[in-house]
Amino acid sequence: MNTELMKERWRRNWYKFSRNPLSILGLAVVLAIILIAIFADFFAPYPEHAFVFVDFKNAKRPPCWQYLCGTDMAGRDILSRIFFGFRYSLVMAVSVLSVATPPGVLLGLVAGYMRDTWVDIAIMRVADVFLSVPSMVLALAVCSMLEPTLYNAMLAVTVMWWPWYTRLVYGAASSIKNEYFVQAAEVTGASTFHILFGEIFPNCLSTIFTKMTLDVGWVILIGSTLSFVGLGAQPPTPDLGTMVSDGSKYIPAQWWISLFPALFIVVIILGFNLLGDGVRDMLAGD
Amino acid sequence: MMSEMIVDIRDLYVNFNIYEGVTRVLNGVNFRVAKGEKVGLIGEAGCGKTTTVKSIMKILQMPPAEVMGGEIYLEGLDVLKMSQRDLQMMRRKTVSMIFQDPTAALNPVFKVGDQIGDIIKYNQLALGNKISKEEIHEKTVQVLKEVQMPDPERLMNSYPIQLSGGMRQRISIAMALVSATNLLIADEPGTNLDVTIQDQVLRLLGDLVEDRGTSIILISHALGAVKGLVDRVYVMYAGSMVEAANTEDLFSDPLHPYTKALFKAVPKLTGGGIPMGIPGRIPNYLSPPTGCRFNPRCSHAKPECRENAPPFYQVGDGHEVACYLYGGQ
Amino acid sequence: MSKEIVVVKDLKKWFDTDEGIVRAVDDISFTINEGETFGLVGESGSGKSTTAYTLMGIYTPTAGEISYKGMDISMGIKQRPLSLKKEMQMVFQDPGSSLNPKRSIEQIIELPLQVHGIAKDERRKRVIELLQMVELPEDYLDRQPTKIGGGEKQMVAIARALATNPTFVTLDEPTSALDVSMQAKIINKLIEFQETLDLSYLFITHNLSLMRNVATRVGIMYLGKLCEVAPTGTFFSKPLHPYTKMLLSSIPVITREEEAVKPDKVVSMGEIPSPVNVPSGCYFHPRCNECTERCKREDPPMVEVEPGHFVKCHTLSE
Amino acid sequence: QPAQEPEPAPVPSEPIVYRSTWAWPTRIDPAVGSDGSSTAAHPNLYNSLVRITPEGVVGPELAESWTTSNEGMTYTFTLRQGVMSHAGNEITAEDVVFSMDRLLGMGEGLAYLFLPYIDEVTAVDTYTVQFDLLKSFGPILTVMPNFFVLDKDVVMENIAEGEYGDLGDYGKEWLMTHDAGTGPYKVKEFLLEEKLVMEKYEDYWGETLDVEGFKFVENAPDIMEMIGTTEPITVRTMMSRMELERTDSWQPIENLEEMVQTEGVEMIGEVGTSLLNLMMHTNKAPTDDVHFRRAMVYAFDYETVVTDIFPHTTLVKGVVNEVLPGYTPDLEPFRRDLDKAMEELEQSVYYDQLDEIEIEIHWCAEVPAEERISLLFMDNMADLGISVKIVKEPWLSMIETMADPELSPNVVVVYNSVHFPEAGGDLMRYHSESAPTWEQNEWLLDETLDQMIEDALGTVDQAERFEKYGEIQEYIYDVCPTIYVLQTTTLRCVQDYVDYPYVEYGEQVSGFVYKVPLGFRTYYGLYTGVNQP
Amino acid sequence: MNIKKYVAYRLISSFFVLFGLSLLIFSLSRLVPGDPARLALGPMAPQWAVDKLRAQLHLDEPVYIQYIYWVTNVFRGDLGQSLVTRRGVFNDIFEFFPATFELVIFSVILSTSLAIILGVTSGKYANSLWDNIVRVTSYVGIAIPSFVWAIMSVFIFGYLLRWFPTLGRLSSGVVMPTKVTGLLLVDSLIAGRLGVFRDAFYHMILPGTSLVISRLAQEARITRASVVENLHKDYIMAARSFGIPERTITLKYLLKPSLIPTVAIMGMDIAGSMGGSFIVETIFNWPGLGRYGMSAMLSNDINAIVGVVMLIGVFFAFMNILVDLITAYLDPRIMMKLRGG
Ligand SMILES: Nc1ncnc2c1ncn2[C@@H]1O[C@H](COP(=O)(O)OP(=O)(O)OP(=O)(O)O)[C@@H](O)[C@H]1O
Ligand SMILES: Nc1ncnc2c1ncn2[C@@H]1O[C@H](COP(=O)(O)OP(=O)(O)OP(=O)(O)O)[C@@H](O)[C@H]1O
Ligand SMILES: [Mg+2]
Ligand SMILES: [Mg+2]
């Protein structure tokens, strides 16, 4: 494609995106989080505090210049742990979404295109089974039956997640399938593969992409909730949910131990939600 | 001067502020409707017909729309300067509009009887009458009968979606009729309908305004329909009026090159092959051509056409045309 | 007489919906001759598109036969041989939705060539050639359909349909979404192609005036049935079916000459019934002012009142 | 008109309510419940045959007297006459037989304490009941307080369909939410997962029969509420609002210290009999090497535990809790000594493979402070160049892991409680039978030791038995299978308007008084008075 | 399809979906390693007692046989025995469900009504100061996980400000009203005990708001978006062109169509609250299904897990049908679709 056109497209997208200052804020937050997560060793004031470290002499320090967010029960710097915690949150979100999305989308495409055939019925009923209880409940149930690790939590959330994409793409695909351009391709004799991926899929992309950016926040939320109840990441992993949960036992005396991780969970989710809305504005009607 | 004017638009300029910039859509519109007169407004899609009539009722969505200049007199009062209250009174009793798309103009989640009832209520309120529920009901039934709806009692209890396109269009007409006593604006009634049904609807509309002596502004792509109904026709192109004449005159002797081309582009029932159509496209409102906006498509374009927009020239009895070709006469 | 290219016999296409059976196309027969334009007219919901789709194989017929050059093609698109798809093409009603907004014009026009096994370098040449045919500039190749005008889009759709050198093209209201001047341009182009490329058209429209100027023969549909088929001239000069008369007399016209060719005013009345609850007997009887008791009971047969002029009405079969 | 339900009739004086929080679930069926809150409820609803008196010796309760015969293989109890259950039935030998049969037949809860020893229980006459043992078991009387007597008639009236043949479900379902006891309190309301409300049983036999030591004290609570929450913030809020008289024992020390700031709240430390241990797997590399284990034992920083992690607790001086009768004070307690540790490590066969070694330590997810023990352990081991992997595991899955020698990790952080209040009650966990349970992660599987334990437990004479306990302690000290972290002290906060009879104990550390609740049991109505402000 | 047929169709398809769910959750619960019987009886129980319990739970048989047992029992109203409470799961659920139901309904009513007020006012006056306040707050609201909010609200409103109780459904010492519906607010009114009503209401506030906070924000946003969208619809313009007063337009012609998306997601909201109740009930010690389910999950109480998940599935299916019907009532277009239009 013509570079000039590409540039124009980007300019337009950026315009649409940046019309809402909150989207820019979201983008900034997300970029900051990603940067901090990648270079946590660099940004964290005490990178060695992130995992296994004890310094009981400095335990339970309230926020001060030396420890901006205070220290926890074992004397670890909370801010450093939060920075490393971003890593786990992002890893969780990225791996869940990158594993759950492709099969979800594929099944949705196939079912949508083959609407009202047994393929559709089979796929969608299975998806319905997964959607028939609140995802949090199912995630909790699955997690509780597996060994509690970050990995298993991701697995459980992934298993919960694909049907949402299936349903989303199904809706889009089964209406796009009736568009004249799909019929035109059929009349020409294009293969089913081409119709699915060449004609229908590109038109679902913006919907999928929008949902994915918004979902990052939700995955992090579910992940931290699982950790909060002890079914997710395990100490000494610096996971935000686990930190809130462990710290909550020391509220109100050592309020900072759980307050700051909690605050940063809110910031992450807020950042991704704002970004997601911006992306939605950007892709809407394109 | 002619008989008293119910609508008198002078040099109206309206812009829309959109992402790409400012579209200068209405470009000095002059438009008049006398009391009791039936006026047609024709032109290609997107040339500003709906914008013109919406500004009469001051229901343009602002922003993005912005009135840049001009006056709009409705029964002698300037709509643009009217207070909110007067505006509402005016809408309740003087003028009403049939929207282009009846499906969009009817609230999908209320029964049609309910919607008509509210209009009756506020119309009567504006006229200073308090009206009871029973009376509203009665009046609703009556107006539905007038628009030839079968079984009005049942239809009152239907939602718009339960009605066919023709019925919805007739409901729209009924709604306009109950509140308008002086002026009715009909924006392409029947465009979305089948030929035979469209014929029924337009005939009905014609009969009703005839009976009441209401002024009407009829916008339609169906030139034949316009021809059959109205007394006078305005031809609009890219945001301004290019020609106005009595119906007979206009159809028998169109003057403006645009009008001529427009008429020629319509395939004829008599056969004779497909005409060539007007070359080019309607201008981009972001950077419209200077002077006469039709000049890039006009085979008679002269240098002066590119500089200044031509004024209306009187050509014969009530036949006006905005083209330098007729400037000398 | 010229050779028949498409023969449709007793074609039915019913849809089983939640509400009941929709008889979208109910027992219609017609033929299209080589090199001619067969016009199909009718009001919305009368089954024009369904006929076209069934012909193209997008729908499989409920009953009846379709043959193309003597070959039986009453099967779905998936079963049809690839070679057949090369010969039969279609242009859709809405240019906005018939081009995939996410693909470039080049990709769109290239698709049929790719499907039918044209080599890569040859494809590009052909795409440019096609663009020139429809008078679009070459730099449109990289454009997205969303960035060009409606008429141009339809031109691209036509180029795509012509890419494989078809012999038969179905045009489903190709200009109804466009304004008159664009319509004129496109129709003229289509007529030009028909002559130069020796195409046969099935041309669907609800615009009778347009049909008058394009079609060789016209079929008129009402509620899934054909009620009159005639050569264009005869059709307009001597309409026989009451519905045809009503339709013709409802057309708004602007010149006196046109007014003259319209039949005497037949006042239109009633609503078009839903294709789920079709009236008994002749489908048109509730709106017909010549309706008799018999019309309410019996569905009239199609009769040939004069060579090539078929009418489906009791008044004529007596 | 809604039927006006009368607000409960106001009693002349406000009832005295005593509220405490507990870790749930509470299973008030004495044949089912075995955890902290359950065993706290049982003695208040039911009675045992004997009890441990405030002086720490076995004393009468439902049984007035008892005799031993047949070389400790037969015990005969004479029941107190006229003891009426809450339902008004007299408790006889038949009820005792029924209760023991039920406990053993169901096999749940604390049945494990009796199953290996009790052969048969028979009613000799209405008030005499005879216990025949399978094998001689010296401390049997110290175990007996864990056996509660149920009113057979009440249970039989309430049996539902179940898997015990004629006995249906043995009344299990009903007894989950009701009692069939004789205790000073009876169940008033049982809200599953929420709270247990008990009310004072005015006709308690201690009162009616006028038995000294079994009468209500002045201002004994009328209502006892056991509330099922341990959420620190909630507990703290309730304490500060005086909506709670006593906290559970799961509160983090930080929270307790905060609560003490509130006026009228004081912290008490109930010296426990259990130990917090780091059990080392002696059958898994590298902890199968005694030198390696000793190195770890010497490297661990005990002082930090009591100063920074578990303040107010005391270090272990030997291999069992020093409060237990039968504890031997002769063993030199292990303390951190890096030189010694290095010395031992050098002798270890794993000394030159330290790089490849990674020790796994598991801690129980339900006890957050254990994480710090693990971290400390890891930190200490790093001083030796041993790398450690920390795994948090929920208690229930931990039980499973520890049942399998393959899955059992090198080190586990576990609280070990005693089966009966004697050194043997702790030592018996080193028996091979305990190896596949959570009680022993050491996997000692040592026949000599098994022999010694069995012998000691079978000894009826107390002095002789205690001597044998001493030998076992020395034996284990040499094998060094466990890092004994600390002796538990159960810390709670209480409102100071509650009177507890305590025995003060031990030295004073930073003005904090350690107390031992009398008789190792909390008999609320009998010991506790509340003067609601 | 008429409404009755539609409901029947939905019920039947829900039945099949629930059947699938039961297969899924049941097999998951049985295939996972670990011996639930051992877990139930504790580490010290003798092997024979464990074996007995295993046999009683049919744990020794192949999973499909176990499933058949389970299904046949379900039709007899028996969901098996909880390994934690040692009672029938059905009884437990029956006992715990009303508390959760009351909480969830309370929170859904609270969130929906507040969301509508906020959404409509901010949408109607889009880009005003008020609108911006509502939008920014709702963003923050959406991002607060319920567990964070629960802990913070206990700290702030329970501990620091002491406005609300933070534990259970009633203050200790308050005698429960006679159980009729199991909903304390209802039962206390039936019994005519206003004091209890007040107490129960007070107890519901913190858990209720924790459950609701993010959903409230989400719903307000959706309502706002749909108000803004409808604000420029032709029919609003048309109503204005007939001189209908602005107030009538807002409260009637604008409100009803704008509520449709809000109401349509209420099913999801109830679901969300159900999921959230697991955490919130645990924190607030609310004796409901969530807390029961949570403790079942943490202690691998397989029968209880399956029972709770299934019950939530049933409740969810039922609520969704109900919400769909309400939406159809609000929006005749959907009604027409149900009728096949
Ligand atoms: N709300 C709006 N925002 C931006 N541009 C608008 C808006 N409404 C109208 N326009 C622009 O104003 C021009 C004239 O529109 P208008 O609807 O008045 O045309 P019209 O003559 O009624 O056309 P049609 O025959 O298609 O109804 C169009 O180019 C359109 O793009
Ligand atoms: N896939 C389908 N399923 C069910 N009913 C259908 C389907 N396609 C068409 N119909 C119905 O069949 C009838 C004929 O439709 P068709 O699209 O063929 O009409 P048409 O003459 O092309 O109308 P228009 O001029 O509006 O395009 C209509 O009533 C339509 O609702
Ligand atoms: Mg318009
Ligand atoms: Mg069609």
XYZ file of C-alpha atoms in Angstrom, chain D residues 114-529:
416
model
C -8.725 -44.148 70.371
C -8.853 -46.468 67.401
C -5.429 -48.027 67.951
C -6.074 -48.749 71.608
C -9.699 -49.379 72.398
C -10.944 -52.888 71.796
C -14.347 -52.926 73.354
C -16.459 -50.889 75.707
C -19.128 -52.651 77.737
C -21.737 -51.595 80.237
C -21.174 -53.596 83.390
C -24.229 -52.126 85.044
C -26.155 -48.884 84.819
C -23.362 -46.823 86.223
C -20.297 -48.907 85.481
C -18.574 -49.088 82.177
C -15.556 -51.133 81.229
C -12.960 -50.287 78.567
C -10.886 -53.178 77.209
C -7.743 -52.117 75.376
C -6.090 -53.662 72.383
C -2.675 -52.897 73.740
C -1.356 -51.338 76.809
C -1.356 -47.548 76.522
C 0.050 -45.655 79.453
C -1.307 -42.183 78.795
C -4.826 -43.339 78.052
C -6.369 -41.230 80.805
C -4.824 -38.082 79.399
C -6.497 -38.888 76.110
C -9.889 -39.610 77.631
C -10.924 -35.942 77.949
C -11.227 -36.017 74.151
C -14.047 -38.527 74.361
C -17.455 -36.986 74.881
C -20.610 -38.685 75.974
C -23.798 -38.248 74.001
C -27.358 -38.863 75.050
C -28.118 -41.996 73.089
C -31.874 -41.529 73.073
C -31.650 -38.077 71.584
C -29.263 -39.247 68.900
C -31.400 -42.238 68.015
C -34.454 -40.048 67.728
C -32.729 -37.995 65.115
C -31.046 -40.445 62.859
C -31.597 -40.061 59.201
C -31.069 -42.461 56.357
C -27.417 -43.275 55.998
C -24.646 -45.707 55.503
C -24.522 -47.257 58.977
C -27.236 -49.843 58.507
C -29.665 -49.859 61.401
C -28.066 -46.773 62.771
C -28.783 -44.785 59.651
C -26.436 -41.854 59.532
C -25.648 -42.188 63.233
C -27.380 -38.891 63.743
C -24.556 -37.138 61.925
C -26.594 -34.671 59.959
C -28.650 -33.638 62.953
C -25.682 -33.377 65.284
C -23.963 -31.039 62.880
C -26.274 -28.302 64.011
C -27.675 -29.585 67.296
C -26.257 -31.093 70.439
C -27.135 -34.175 72.451
C -24.962 -33.330 75.392
C -24.858 -32.671 79.077
C -22.508 -29.700 79.052
C -22.919 -26.322 80.707
C -24.077 -24.835 77.420
C -26.463 -25.969 74.761
C -26.876 -24.995 71.153
C -29.220 -22.110 70.703
C -28.705 -21.351 67.075
C -26.306 -22.721 64.552
C -25.851 -20.613 61.451
C -23.780 -22.553 59.009
C -20.630 -20.791 57.933
C -21.528 -17.916 60.154
C -21.769 -18.506 63.835
C -22.623 -20.842 66.615
C -24.704 -19.464 69.419
C -24.815 -21.379 72.682
C -26.840 -20.552 75.714
C -26.257 -21.310 79.334
C -27.900 -24.517 80.512
C -29.264 -23.480 83.851
C -29.893 -27.029 85.015
C -26.316 -28.104 84.487
C -25.607 -31.136 86.607
C -22.723 -29.380 88.299
C -25.316 -27.030 89.767
C -28.104 -29.513 90.392
C -25.829 -32.131 91.896
C -23.832 -29.430 93.619
C -20.400 -30.626 92.489
C -17.501 -28.432 93.397
C -15.499 -27.321 90.359
C -18.446 -27.840 88.019
C -20.530 -24.869 88.999
C -20.975 -21.692 87.081
C -18.835 -18.860 88.286
C -20.364 -15.544 89.052
C -21.312 -13.649 85.899
C -20.827 -16.656 83.721
C -21.922 -15.741 80.186
C -25.537 -16.411 79.346
C -24.855 -16.487 75.668
C -21.747 -17.715 73.936
C -21.222 -16.772 70.353
C -18.551 -18.365 68.276
C -18.255 -16.257 65.159
C -16.685 -17.714 62.072
C -14.314 -15.102 60.817
C -10.652 -14.350 61.155
C -10.525 -11.398 58.771
C -8.137 -9.123 60.674
C -9.732 -5.834 59.802
C -13.140 -7.124 60.770
C -11.932 -8.585 64.006
C -10.168 -5.430 64.842
C -13.168 -3.300 64.073
C -15.345 -5.458 66.247
C -12.916 -5.358 69.117
C -12.702 -1.636 68.991
C -16.469 -1.408 69.000
C -16.724 -3.870 71.867
C -18.652 -6.247 69.699
C -16.209 -8.976 70.480
C -14.839 -10.265 73.753
C -12.063 -12.437 72.489
C -10.272 -12.737 69.178
C -9.304 -15.886 67.423
C -5.735 -17.063 67.522
C -5.030 -16.418 63.858
C -4.566 -12.685 64.123
C -1.254 -11.380 62.898
C 0.790 -10.002 65.739
C 0.701 -6.594 64.082
C -3.026 -6.560 64.329
C -2.971 -7.649 67.947
C -0.490 -4.977 68.802
C -2.725 -2.412 67.216
C -5.753 -3.692 69.062
C -4.014 -3.435 72.385
C -3.837 0.290 71.780
C -7.573 0.411 72.236
C -8.528 1.050 75.786
C -9.803 -1.994 77.605
C -8.194 -4.473 75.273
C -5.350 -6.611 76.443
C -3.259 -9.225 74.796
C -2.811 -12.624 76.314
C -0.443 -15.349 75.374
C -1.632 -18.834 76.038
C 1.395 -21.027 76.124
C 0.699 -23.859 73.837
C 1.945 -27.394 73.810
C 2.773 -27.475 70.142
C 5.859 -26.592 68.155
C 6.493 -24.864 64.905
C 8.810 -27.158 63.031
C 10.741 -27.252 59.810
C 10.558 -30.942 59.064
C 13.334 -32.256 56.907
C 12.825 -35.199 54.590
C 15.444 -37.731 55.704
C 14.848 -39.951 52.745
C 15.331 -37.482 49.977
C 18.508 -35.909 48.728
C 20.124 -33.813 50.028
C 18.342 -33.817 53.375
C 18.943 -37.516 53.719
C 22.443 -36.678 54.909
C 22.600 -36.041 58.642
C 25.508 -33.617 58.274
C 23.646 -31.674 55.723
C 20.686 -31.498 58.073
C 22.856 -30.429 60.970
C 24.371 -27.751 58.820
C 20.918 -26.439 58.150
C 19.948 -26.685 61.788
C 22.941 -24.609 62.798
C 22.474 -22.116 60.002
C 18.926 -21.238 60.899
C 18.532 -17.943 62.672
C 16.300 -18.742 65.646
C 16.685 -15.410 67.356
C 15.234 -13.472 64.452
C 12.162 -15.649 64.633
C 11.304 -14.637 68.151
C 12.364 -11.042 67.789
C 10.980 -10.179 64.371
C 8.557 -12.751 63.116
C 6.842 -14.263 66.101
C 7.381 -11.953 68.993
C 6.232 -13.284 72.361
C 7.058 -16.841 71.529
C 9.893 -18.867 72.984
C 12.524 -21.026 71.429
C 12.543 -24.767 71.789
C 14.969 -26.159 74.269
C 15.406 -29.677 73.074
C 13.083 -31.697 70.896
C 9.711 -31.269 72.623
C 7.865 -28.402 74.208
C 9.238 -27.730 77.637
C 5.792 -27.421 79.205
C 5.020 -31.047 78.475
C 5.468 -33.506 81.282
C 8.209 -35.875 80.250
C 10.342 -33.199 78.605
C 14.021 -33.683 79.181
C 16.038 -30.522 79.888
C 19.354 -32.247 79.247
C 19.732 -31.485 75.579
C 21.717 -28.487 74.381
C 19.267 -26.410 72.293
C 20.272 -25.681 68.700
C 21.169 -22.076 68.003
C 22.568 -20.340 64.997
C 26.261 -20.991 64.627
C 27.560 -20.564 61.136
C 30.958 -22.011 61.907
C 29.461 -25.211 63.154
C 27.154 -25.214 60.202
C 30.030 -24.929 57.766
C 31.861 -27.651 59.614
C 28.926 -29.984 59.254
C 28.385 -29.026 55.668
C 31.933 -29.869 54.789
C 31.374 -33.337 56.145
C 28.315 -33.757 54.039
C 28.446 -35.894 50.915
C 26.716 -33.105 49.076
C 29.333 -30.541 49.893
C 30.795 -30.415 46.408
C 27.486 -30.410 44.605
C 26.029 -27.387 46.303
C 25.605 -25.597 42.977
C 23.251 -28.210 41.673
C 21.218 -28.515 44.803
C 17.976 -26.773 45.291
C 15.944 -27.365 48.384
C 12.231 -26.968 48.249
C 10.458 -25.572 51.258
C 6.664 -25.645 51.468
C 4.619 -23.428 53.681
C 0.981 -23.401 54.440
C -1.000 -20.823 52.544
C -3.387 -20.312 55.428
C -0.669 -19.073 57.754
C 0.909 -16.035 56.151
C 3.627 -15.676 58.767
C 5.066 -18.941 57.578
C 6.103 -17.171 54.433
C 8.486 -15.116 56.479
C 9.877 -18.215 58.123
C 10.492 -19.599 54.669
C 12.099 -16.398 53.522
C 14.282 -16.340 56.575
C 15.187 -19.951 55.980
C 16.077 -19.188 52.423
C 18.138 -16.232 53.477
C 19.971 -18.277 56.121
C 20.644 -21.139 53.769
C 22.059 -18.712 51.258
C 24.757 -18.069 53.832
C 25.791 -21.669 53.348
C 25.501 -21.462 49.599
C 22.379 -23.596 49.522
C 19.657 -22.363 47.231
C 16.069 -22.705 48.277
C 12.807 -22.673 46.412
C 9.762 -21.514 48.321
C 6.374 -23.032 47.591
C 3.134 -21.833 49.085
C 0.583 -24.567 49.367
C -2.914 -24.656 50.750
C -3.182 -26.863 53.785
C -5.337 -29.436 52.113
C -3.026 -30.002 49.257
C -0.107 -29.996 51.638
C -1.648 -32.941 53.453
C -1.670 -34.838 50.211
C 1.862 -33.941 49.300
C 3.127 -35.059 52.648
C 1.420 -38.405 52.347
C 3.726 -39.382 49.507
C 7.479 -39.819 50.060
C 8.136 -38.855 46.455
C 6.123 -35.695 46.556
C 7.104 -34.660 50.043
C 9.436 -31.708 49.801
C 12.788 -31.411 51.522
C 11.440 -29.074 54.102
C 7.962 -28.259 55.313
C 6.874 -25.604 57.748
C 4.288 -27.173 60.026
C 2.756 -26.672 63.422
C 2.725 -29.941 65.335
C 0.304 -30.322 68.155
C 0.318 -33.056 70.758
C -2.126 -35.930 70.892
C -2.155 -35.870 74.668
C -0.435 -33.567 77.102
C 2.784 -35.500 77.669
C 6.081 -35.543 75.836
C 4.989 -38.814 74.248
C 2.072 -37.048 72.683
C 4.557 -35.192 70.538
C 7.221 -37.847 70.160
C 4.834 -40.426 68.776
C 4.727 -38.554 65.496
C 8.207 -39.907 64.745
C 6.755 -43.403 64.562
C 6.795 -44.917 61.067
C 3.013 -45.085 61.102
C 2.907 -41.318 61.015
C 5.311 -41.056 58.123
C 2.654 -40.989 55.427
C 0.716 -38.309 57.259
C 1.244 -34.618 57.580
C 2.500 -35.145 61.121
C 5.786 -36.438 59.903
C 7.560 -35.179 56.859
C 10.841 -36.585 58.098
C 10.163 -40.058 56.745
C 12.417 -41.502 59.444
C 11.070 -45.028 59.018
C 13.393 -46.146 61.800
C 12.463 -49.462 63.375
C 14.537 -48.920 66.484
C 12.809 -45.680 67.115
C 9.403 -47.263 66.435
C 10.250 -49.880 69.022
C 11.248 -47.294 71.592
C 8.088 -45.279 71.060
C 5.784 -48.262 71.291
C 7.536 -49.408 74.405
C 7.279 -46.028 76.080
C 3.622 -45.591 75.262
C 2.828 -49.041 76.538
C 4.334 -48.290 79.908
C 1.666 -47.690 82.484
C 3.901 -46.372 85.199
C 4.344 -42.676 84.704
C 7.868 -42.238 86.022
C 9.119 -45.152 84.002
C 7.357 -43.824 80.964
C 8.849 -40.392 81.317
C 12.291 -41.882 81.530
C 11.728 -43.697 78.280
C 10.523 -40.427 76.749
C 13.848 -38.953 77.712
C 15.733 -41.654 75.858
C 13.686 -41.108 72.759
C 14.381 -37.417 72.875
C 18.103 -38.043 72.974
C 17.853 -40.507 70.112
C 16.032 -38.092 67.927
C 18.373 -35.275 68.877
C 21.181 -37.266 67.314
C 19.359 -38.002 64.099
C 18.522 -34.324 63.815
C 15.497 -34.654 61.543
C 13.791 -31.409 62.418
C 14.562 -27.751 62.813
C 12.601 -26.840 65.921
C 11.693 -23.251 65.330
C 9.689 -22.291 68.333
C 7.239 -23.223 71.047
C 3.919 -21.804 70.161
C 2.208 -19.202 72.161
C -1.317 -18.551 71.136
C -1.774 -14.825 71.121
C -5.151 -13.270 71.372
C -6.696 -10.065 72.436
C -9.413 -10.032 75.015
C -11.520 -7.350 76.560
C -10.308 -6.679 80.055
C -13.799 -6.967 81.474
C -13.511 -10.691 80.934
C -12.006 -12.703 83.736
C -9.955 -15.701 82.857
C -8.368 -17.906 85.412
C -4.804 -18.374 84.292
C -1.656 -19.764 85.628
C 1.153 -17.407 85.025
C 4.110 -19.107 83.578
C 7.722 -18.653 82.775
C 9.868 -15.600 82.700
C 8.573 -12.208 81.763
C 9.679 -10.852 78.460
C 9.166 -7.168 77.869
C 6.455 -6.943 80.446
C 4.328 -9.500 78.737
C 2.809 -12.188 80.871
C 2.507 -15.691 79.561
C -0.439 -17.572 80.856
C -1.567 -21.129 80.670
C -5.306 -21.598 80.592
C -6.293 -24.009 83.276
C -6.798 -27.591 82.359
C -5.797 -27.045 78.752
C -9.420 -26.403 78.006
C -11.721 -23.483 78.092
C -14.817 -24.273 80.048
C -16.481 -20.990 79.613
C -19.171 -21.027 82.193
C -17.001 -22.626 84.775
C -13.989 -20.389 84.566
C -14.987 -17.279 82.788
C -16.819 -14.372 84.209
